[in-house]
Amino acid sequence: MQLIDTTIHFVKEKLQNAEGGHDWFHIERVYKNALLIAKDEECNLEIVKLGALLHDIADSKFHDGDETVGPKIATTFLESQNVDKNTINHVIAIIENISFKGGNFDKKFASKELDIVQDADRLDALGAIGIARTFNYGGFKDRALYNPNIQPQLNMSKEEYKNSDAPTLNHFYEKLLLLKDKMNTETGKKIAKDRHIFMEKFLSQFYAEWEGEK
C-alpha cells in the first residue's frame, strides 16, 4: 500500500538520529507486534498500521515534555498524503492516548485500534528488548544503574513520572513490571506474561550479582 510505504519512509527519515530506544527500529518492532496482535482482532488495519508507525514520531521526552509536537507532525504528514479526516483524527487520538504517563493516566479515547497499538508499544518495553531499552535510556540521561537508598515511587502523578531522574532499576517497578496487568488484548497478555517472567529472572540475577552472591 502506497500510503504505508510513504509513512515508513517518512518515519525512518524523521527518526534517523533518535535515541536508540526510540528510533526507527523501535517503531518497526511495534509495527510488527501490532500486526501480530491485529490478526486476532476485529479492527481497521490501516489505522493500526498508521498508529503504530506514527505513535512516537516526536516523543515528548525529547521535546521538553511537549505532548503536542507528535500530533502536529503526524497531522501535517497525513494531510499532505490526502488522508481522510476521520482516519487522521483516529490516528492522532492513538498518539495522544498511547503513553503510560506513570500509570495514573485515564485514556480520553477508546478504540480497538488504540488497544492494539498500545499493547504493541508496551510489549517493546518488556522482556529482553525492554531491559536493553531501559538501560540505554538511563545511560542517555546519565542516570545511576541502581541505588539501594532510593526506593521506587509507585504512585507518581503524571508530572512526577515525567520529571523523575531516579536510578534506572527503579523504572522496572515504576512502569515495566506493571505493564503485564495493563494489557488490552488476549494476544498482548499472553506475550507480556512471558516477557514479564524474563524480567523477573533478570532482576533476581542483578541483585544476586550486586550483593556478590553469584
PDB file of C-alpha atoms in Angstrom:
ATOM      1  CA  MET A   1       0.000   0.000   0.000  1.00  0.00           C
ATOM      2  CA  GLN A   2       1.478   3.321  -1.098  1.00  0.00           C
ATOM      3  CA  LEU A   3       0.416   5.280   1.996  1.00  0.00           C
ATOM      4  CA  ILE A   4       2.077   2.810   4.361  1.00  0.00           C
ATOM      5  CA  ASP A   5       5.274   2.709   2.302  1.00  0.00           C
ATOM      6  CA  THR A   6       5.397   6.521   2.247  1.00  0.00           C
ATOM      7  CA  THR A   7       4.777   6.645   6.003  1.00  0.00           C
ATOM      8  CA  ILE A   8       7.600   4.171   6.668  1.00  0.00           C
ATOM      9  CA  HIS A   9       9.976   6.299   4.592  1.00  0.00           C
ATOM     10  CA  PHE A  10       8.860   9.462   6.423  1.00  0.00           C
ATOM     11  CA  VAL A  11       9.308   7.933   9.896  1.00  0.00           C
ATOM     12  CA  LYS A  12      12.715   6.426   9.048  1.00  0.00           C
ATOM     13  CA  GLU A  13      13.938   9.815   7.907  1.00  0.00           C
ATOM     14  CA  LYS A  14      12.447  11.683  10.861  1.00  0.00           C
ATOM     15  CA  LEU A  15      13.975   9.343  13.455  1.00  0.00           C
ATOM     16  CA  GLN A  16      17.379   8.726  11.887  1.00  0.00           C
ATOM     17  CA  ASN A  17      19.163  10.494  14.771  1.00  0.00           C
ATOM     18  CA  ALA A  18      16.822   9.370  17.563  1.00  0.00           C
ATOM     19  CA  GLU A  19      17.915   7.838  20.884  1.00  0.00           C
ATOM     20  CA  GLY A  20      18.439   4.085  20.469  1.00  0.00           C
ATOM     21  CA  GLY A  21      15.344   3.014  22.400  1.00  0.00           C
ATOM     22  CA  HIS A  22      13.013   5.321  20.478  1.00  0.00           C
ATOM     23  CA  ASP A  23      14.434   5.083  16.962  1.00  0.00           C
ATOM     24  CA  TRP A  24      13.113   3.560  13.739  1.00  0.00           C
ATOM     25  CA  PHE A  25      13.851   0.048  14.980  1.00  0.00           C
ATOM     26  CA  HIS A  26      11.567   0.634  17.981  1.00  0.00           C
ATOM     27  CA  ILE A  27       8.849   1.732  15.556  1.00  0.00           C
ATOM     28  CA  GLU A  28       9.465  -1.308  13.359  1.00  0.00           C
ATOM     29  CA  ARG A  29       9.168  -3.689  16.321  1.00  0.00           C
ATOM     30  CA  VAL A  30       5.946  -2.021  17.484  1.00  0.00           C
ATOM     31  CA  TYR A  31       4.614  -2.224  13.919  1.00  0.00           C
ATOM     32  CA  LYS A  32       5.360  -5.969  13.774  1.00  0.00           C
ATOM     33  CA  ASN A  33       3.833  -6.512  17.237  1.00  0.00           C
ATOM     34  CA  ALA A  34       0.710  -4.611  16.149  1.00  0.00           C
ATOM     35  CA  LEU A  35       0.291  -6.721  13.009  1.00  0.00           C
ATOM     36  CA  LEU A  36       0.640  -9.893  15.096  1.00  0.00           C
ATOM     37  CA  ILE A  37      -1.974  -8.766  17.622  1.00  0.00           C
ATOM     38  CA  ALA A  38      -4.329  -7.479  14.910  1.00  0.00           C
ATOM     39  CA  LYS A  39      -4.592 -10.958  13.382  1.00  0.00           C
ATOM     40  CA  ASP A  40      -6.870 -11.970  16.250  1.00  0.00           C
ATOM     41  CA  GLU A  41      -8.868  -8.729  16.490  1.00  0.00           C
ATOM     42  CA  GLU A  42     -11.671  -7.068  14.531  1.00  0.00           C
ATOM     43  CA  CYS A  43     -10.089  -3.775  13.540  1.00  0.00           C
ATOM     44  CA  ASN A  44      -9.265  -1.237  10.852  1.00  0.00           C
ATOM     45  CA  LEU A  45      -5.837  -2.463   9.820  1.00  0.00           C
ATOM     46  CA  GLU A  46      -4.851   0.753   8.041  1.00  0.00           C
ATOM     47  CA  ILE A  47      -5.410   2.765  11.226  1.00  0.00           C
ATOM     48  CA  VAL A  48      -3.468   0.181  13.246  1.00  0.00           C
ATOM     49  CA  LYS A  49      -0.545   0.443  10.824  1.00  0.00           C
ATOM     50  CA  LEU A  50      -0.550   4.244  10.749  1.00  0.00           C
ATOM     51  CA  GLY A  51      -0.941   4.457  14.525  1.00  0.00           C
ATOM     52  CA  ALA A  52       1.967   2.083  15.100  1.00  0.00           C
ATOM     53  CA  LEU A  53       4.210   3.876  12.616  1.00  0.00           C
ATOM     54  CA  LEU A  54       3.463   7.391  13.867  1.00  0.00           C
ATOM     55  CA  HIS A  55       2.951   6.808  17.604  1.00  0.00           C
ATOM     56  CA  ASP A  56       6.468   8.012  18.551  1.00  0.00           C
ATOM     57  CA  ILE A  57       7.161  10.434  15.723  1.00  0.00           C
ATOM     58  CA  ALA A  58       8.085  13.062  18.347  1.00  0.00           C
ATOM     59  CA  ASP A  59       8.135  11.549  21.841  1.00  0.00           C
ATOM     60  CA  SER A  60       7.525  14.329  24.378  1.00  0.00           C
ATOM     61  CA  LYS A  61      10.535  13.090  26.424  1.00  0.00           C
ATOM     62  CA  PHE A  62      12.771  14.525  23.712  1.00  0.00           C
ATOM     63  CA  HIS A  63      10.797  17.750  23.234  1.00  0.00           C
ATOM     64  CA  ASP A  64      10.888  19.297  26.727  1.00  0.00           C
ATOM     65  CA  GLY A  65       7.749  17.386  27.717  1.00  0.00           C
ATOM     66  CA  ASP A  66       5.656  18.991  24.966  1.00  0.00           C
ATOM     67  CA  GLU A  67       2.978  16.432  24.076  1.00  0.00           C
ATOM     68  CA  THR A  68       1.619  18.475  21.155  1.00  0.00           C
ATOM     69  CA  VAL A  69       4.651  18.103  18.866  1.00  0.00           C
ATOM     70  CA  GLY A  70       3.975  14.499  17.806  1.00  0.00           C
ATOM     71  CA  PRO A  71       0.300  15.019  16.944  1.00  0.00           C
ATOM     72  CA  LYS A  72       1.147  18.175  14.966  1.00  0.00           C
ATOM     73  CA  ILE A  73       3.848  16.452  12.904  1.00  0.00           C
ATOM     74  CA  ALA A  74       1.625  13.428  12.281  1.00  0.00           C
ATOM     75  CA  THR A  75      -1.339  15.612  11.272  1.00  0.00           C
ATOM     76  CA  THR A  76       0.728  17.659   8.842  1.00  0.00           C
ATOM     77  CA  PHE A  77       2.159  14.494   7.268  1.00  0.00           C
ATOM     78  CA  LEU A  78      -1.201  12.718   6.939  1.00  0.00           C
ATOM     79  CA  GLU A  79      -2.851  15.813   5.486  1.00  0.00           C
ATOM     80  CA  SER A  80      -0.031  16.033   2.931  1.00  0.00           C
ATOM     81  CA  GLN A  81      -0.965  12.496   1.866  1.00  0.00           C
ATOM     82  CA  ASN A  82      -4.649  13.449   1.493  1.00  0.00           C
ATOM     83  CA  VAL A  83      -5.727  11.011   4.197  1.00  0.00           C
ATOM     84  CA  ASP A  84      -9.399  11.425   5.142  1.00  0.00           C
ATOM     85  CA  LYS A  85     -10.223  13.454   8.247  1.00  0.00           C
ATOM     86  CA  ASN A  86     -11.752  10.577  10.230  1.00  0.00           C
ATOM     87  CA  THR A  87      -8.632   8.460   9.786  1.00  0.00           C
ATOM     88  CA  ILE A  88      -6.376  11.368  10.775  1.00  0.00           C
ATOM     89  CA  ASN A  89      -8.454  12.066  13.898  1.00  0.00           C
ATOM     90  CA  HIS A  90      -8.306   8.396  14.906  1.00  0.00           C
ATOM     91  CA  VAL A  91      -4.538   8.138  14.408  1.00  0.00           C
ATOM     92  CA  ILE A  92      -3.963  11.353  16.380  1.00  0.00           C
ATOM     93  CA  ALA A  93      -6.168  10.027  19.198  1.00  0.00           C
ATOM     94  CA  ILE A  94      -3.965   6.926  19.334  1.00  0.00           C
ATOM     95  CA  ILE A  95      -0.815   9.063  19.563  1.00  0.00           C
ATOM     96  CA  GLU A  96      -2.331  11.201  22.325  1.00  0.00           C
ATOM     97  CA  ASN A  97      -3.555   8.281  24.445  1.00  0.00           C
ATOM     98  CA  ILE A  98      -0.956   5.541  23.994  1.00  0.00           C
ATOM     99  CA  SER A  99       1.575   6.625  26.618  1.00  0.00           C
ATOM    100  CA  PHE A 100       1.969   5.137  30.120  1.00  0.00           C
ATOM    101  CA  LYS A 101       2.456   8.510  31.914  1.00  0.00           C
ATOM    102  CA  GLY A 102       3.041   6.970  35.330  1.00  0.00           C
ATOM    103  CA  GLY A 103       0.084   4.594  35.095  1.00  0.00           C
ATOM    104  CA  ASN A 104      -2.315   7.140  36.583  1.00  0.00           C
ATOM    105  CA  PHE A 105      -3.498   8.490  33.248  1.00  0.00           C
ATOM    106  CA  ASP A 106      -7.089   7.894  32.160  1.00  0.00           C
ATOM    107  CA  LYS A 107      -7.453   7.457  28.429  1.00  0.00           C
ATOM    108  CA  LYS A 108      -9.758  10.070  26.937  1.00  0.00           C
ATOM    109  CA  PHE A 109     -10.367   7.909  23.883  1.00  0.00           C
ATOM    110  CA  ALA A 110     -11.141   4.235  23.341  1.00  0.00           C
ATOM    111  CA  SER A 111     -10.948   2.025  20.266  1.00  0.00           C
ATOM    112  CA  LYS A 112      -9.833  -1.464  19.335  1.00  0.00           C
ATOM    113  CA  GLU A 113      -7.093   0.082  17.202  1.00  0.00           C
ATOM    114  CA  LEU A 114      -5.727   2.014  20.186  1.00  0.00           C
ATOM    115  CA  ASP A 115      -5.840  -1.165  22.292  1.00  0.00           C
ATOM    116  CA  ILE A 116      -3.764  -2.999  19.671  1.00  0.00           C
ATOM    117  CA  VAL A 117      -1.140  -0.289  19.156  1.00  0.00           C
ATOM    118  CA  GLN A 118      -0.865   0.368  22.883  1.00  0.00           C
ATOM    119  CA  ASP A 119      -0.271  -3.328  23.575  1.00  0.00           C
ATOM    120  CA  ALA A 120       2.286  -3.472  20.758  1.00  0.00           C
ATOM    121  CA  ASP A 121       4.145  -0.485  22.195  1.00  0.00           C
ATOM    122  CA  ARG A 122       4.048  -1.872  25.723  1.00  0.00           C
ATOM    123  CA  LEU A 123       5.422  -5.213  24.587  1.00  0.00           C
ATOM    124  CA  ASP A 124       8.534  -3.400  23.379  1.00  0.00           C
ATOM    125  CA  ALA A 125       9.054  -2.171  26.951  1.00  0.00           C
ATOM    126  CA  LEU A 126       9.097  -5.766  28.241  1.00  0.00           C
ATOM    127  CA  GLY A 127      11.436  -8.747  28.064  1.00  0.00           C
ATOM    128  CA  ALA A 128      15.000  -8.636  26.730  1.00  0.00           C
ATOM    129  CA  ILE A 129      14.291  -5.677  24.441  1.00  0.00           C
ATOM    130  CA  GLY A 130      12.604  -3.792  27.275  1.00  0.00           C
ATOM    131  CA  ILE A 131      15.607  -4.305  29.541  1.00  0.00           C
ATOM    132  CA  ALA A 132      18.013  -3.163  26.816  1.00  0.00           C
ATOM    133  CA  ARG A 133      15.914  -0.062  26.047  1.00  0.00           C
ATOM    134  CA  THR A 134      15.625   0.860  29.718  1.00  0.00           C
ATOM    135  CA  PHE A 135      19.353   0.845  30.351  1.00  0.00           C
ATOM    136  CA  ASN A 136      20.041   2.553  27.031  1.00  0.00           C
ATOM    137  CA  TYR A 137      17.738   5.418  28.002  1.00  0.00           C
ATOM    138  CA  GLY A 138      19.186   5.532  31.514  1.00  0.00           C
ATOM    139  CA  GLY A 139      22.649   5.932  30.013  1.00  0.00           C
ATOM    140  CA  PHE A 140      21.333   8.569  27.608  1.00  0.00           C
ATOM    141  CA  LYS A 141      20.049  10.526  30.646  1.00  0.00           C
ATOM    142  CA  ASP A 142      23.218   9.793  32.660  1.00  0.00           C
ATOM    143  CA  ARG A 143      21.310   8.035  35.442  1.00  0.00           C
ATOM    144  CA  ALA A 144      22.707   5.657  38.042  1.00  0.00           C
ATOM    145  CA  LEU A 145      22.164   1.953  37.362  1.00  0.00           C
ATOM    146  CA  TYR A 146      20.858   1.328  40.867  1.00  0.00           C
ATOM    147  CA  ASN A 147      20.945   2.940  44.290  1.00  0.00           C
ATOM    148  CA  PRO A 148      19.603   0.832  47.178  1.00  0.00           C
ATOM    149  CA  ASN A 149      18.899   4.031  49.130  1.00  0.00           C
ATOM    150  CA  ILE A 150      16.472   5.405  46.553  1.00  0.00           C
ATOM    151  CA  GLN A 151      13.202   3.489  46.615  1.00  0.00           C
ATOM    152  CA  PRO A 152      10.854   3.256  43.618  1.00  0.00           C
ATOM    153  CA  GLN A 153       7.843   5.613  43.709  1.00  0.00           C
ATOM    154  CA  LEU A 154       4.742   3.623  42.838  1.00  0.00           C
ATOM    155  CA  ASN A 155       2.048   6.285  42.869  1.00  0.00           C
ATOM    156  CA  MET A 156       3.579   9.152  40.961  1.00  0.00           C
ATOM    157  CA  SER A 157       1.471  11.761  39.248  1.00  0.00           C
ATOM    158  CA  LYS A 158       1.903  12.215  35.512  1.00  0.00           C
ATOM    159  CA  GLU A 159       4.177  15.224  36.116  1.00  0.00           C
ATOM    160  CA  GLU A 160       6.270  13.432  38.760  1.00  0.00           C
ATOM    161  CA  TYR A 161       6.708  10.489  36.393  1.00  0.00           C
ATOM    162  CA  LYS A 162       7.791  12.743  33.522  1.00  0.00           C
ATOM    163  CA  ASN A 163      10.298  14.620  35.701  1.00  0.00           C
ATOM    164  CA  SER A 164      11.775  11.656  37.551  1.00  0.00           C
ATOM    165  CA  ASP A 165      15.564  11.165  37.425  1.00  0.00           C
ATOM    166  CA  ALA A 166      15.622   8.054  39.597  1.00  0.00           C
ATOM    167  CA  PRO A 167      18.122   5.208  39.023  1.00  0.00           C
ATOM    168  CA  THR A 168      17.360   3.034  36.015  1.00  0.00           C
ATOM    169  CA  LEU A 169      16.455  -0.052  38.031  1.00  0.00           C
ATOM    170  CA  ASN A 170      13.598   1.831  39.710  1.00  0.00           C
ATOM    171  CA  HIS A 171      11.917   2.077  36.313  1.00  0.00           C
ATOM    172  CA  PHE A 172      11.231  -1.659  36.426  1.00  0.00           C
ATOM    173  CA  TYR A 173       8.976  -1.143  39.445  1.00  0.00           C
ATOM    174  CA  GLU A 174       7.549   2.216  38.406  1.00  0.00           C
ATOM    175  CA  LYS A 175       6.497   1.014  34.952  1.00  0.00           C
ATOM    176  CA  LEU A 176       7.796  -2.183  33.361  1.00  0.00           C
ATOM    177  CA  LEU A 177       6.561  -4.742  35.899  1.00  0.00           C
ATOM    178  CA  LEU A 178       3.133  -3.049  35.930  1.00  0.00           C
ATOM    179  CA  LEU A 179       2.519  -3.437  32.210  1.00  0.00           C
ATOM    180  CA  LYS A 180       1.559  -7.135  32.240  1.00  0.00           C
ATOM    181  CA  ASP A 181      -1.685  -6.355  34.052  1.00  0.00           C
ATOM    182  CA  LYS A 182      -2.478  -3.358  31.847  1.00  0.00           C
ATOM    183  CA  MET A 183      -2.571  -5.180  28.512  1.00  0.00           C
ATOM    184  CA  ASN A 184      -5.761  -4.871  26.464  1.00  0.00           C
ATOM    185  CA  THR A 185      -5.805  -7.883  24.129  1.00  0.00           C
ATOM    186  CA  GLU A 186      -5.514 -11.620  24.700  1.00  0.00           C
ATOM    187  CA  THR A 187      -2.501 -11.891  22.400  1.00  0.00           C
ATOM    188  CA  GLY A 188      -0.840  -8.981  24.172  1.00  0.00           C
ATOM    189  CA  LYS A 189      -1.492 -10.507  27.588  1.00  0.00           C
ATOM    190  CA  LYS A 190      -0.003 -13.850  26.564  1.00  0.00           C
ATOM    191  CA  ILE A 191       3.220 -12.373  25.162  1.00  0.00           C
ATOM    192  CA  ALA A 192       3.527  -9.914  28.063  1.00  0.00           C
ATOM    193  CA  LYS A 193       3.332 -12.740  30.605  1.00  0.00           C
ATOM    194  CA  ASP A 194       6.391 -14.482  29.114  1.00  0.00           C
ATOM    195  CA  ARG A 195       8.385 -11.259  28.873  1.00  0.00           C
ATOM    196  CA  HIS A 196       7.430 -10.326  32.436  1.00  0.00           C
ATOM    197  CA  ILE A 197       8.843 -13.605  33.750  1.00  0.00           C
ATOM    198  CA  PHE A 198      12.082 -12.966  31.863  1.00  0.00           C
ATOM    199  CA  MET A 199      12.425  -9.553  33.545  1.00  0.00           C
ATOM    200  CA  GLU A 200      11.814 -11.030  36.989  1.00  0.00           C
ATOM    201  CA  LYS A 201      14.626 -13.513  36.382  1.00  0.00           C
ATOM    202  CA  PHE A 202      16.901 -10.678  35.261  1.00  0.00           C
ATOM    203  CA  LEU A 203      16.190  -8.690  38.437  1.00  0.00           C
ATOM    204  CA  SER A 204      16.867 -11.719  40.605  1.00  0.00           C
ATOM    205  CA  GLN A 205      20.236 -12.217  38.897  1.00  0.00           C
ATOM    206  CA  PHE A 206      21.021  -8.484  39.101  1.00  0.00           C
ATOM    207  CA  TYR A 207      20.500  -8.337  42.873  1.00  0.00           C
ATOM    208  CA  ALA A 208      22.490 -11.530  43.428  1.00  0.00           C
ATOM    209  CA  GLU A 209      25.417 -10.090  41.475  1.00  0.00           C
ATOM    210  CA  TRP A 210      25.084  -6.710  43.244  1.00  0.00           C
ATOM    211  CA  GLU A 211      25.394  -8.430  46.632  1.00  0.00           C
ATOM    212  CA  GLY A 212      28.244 -10.673  45.469  1.00  0.00           C
ATOM    213  CA  GLU A 213      26.176 -13.820  45.919  1.00  0.00           C
ATOM    214  CA  LYS A 214      26.632 -15.231  42.415  1.00  0.00           C
TER     215      LYS A 214
END
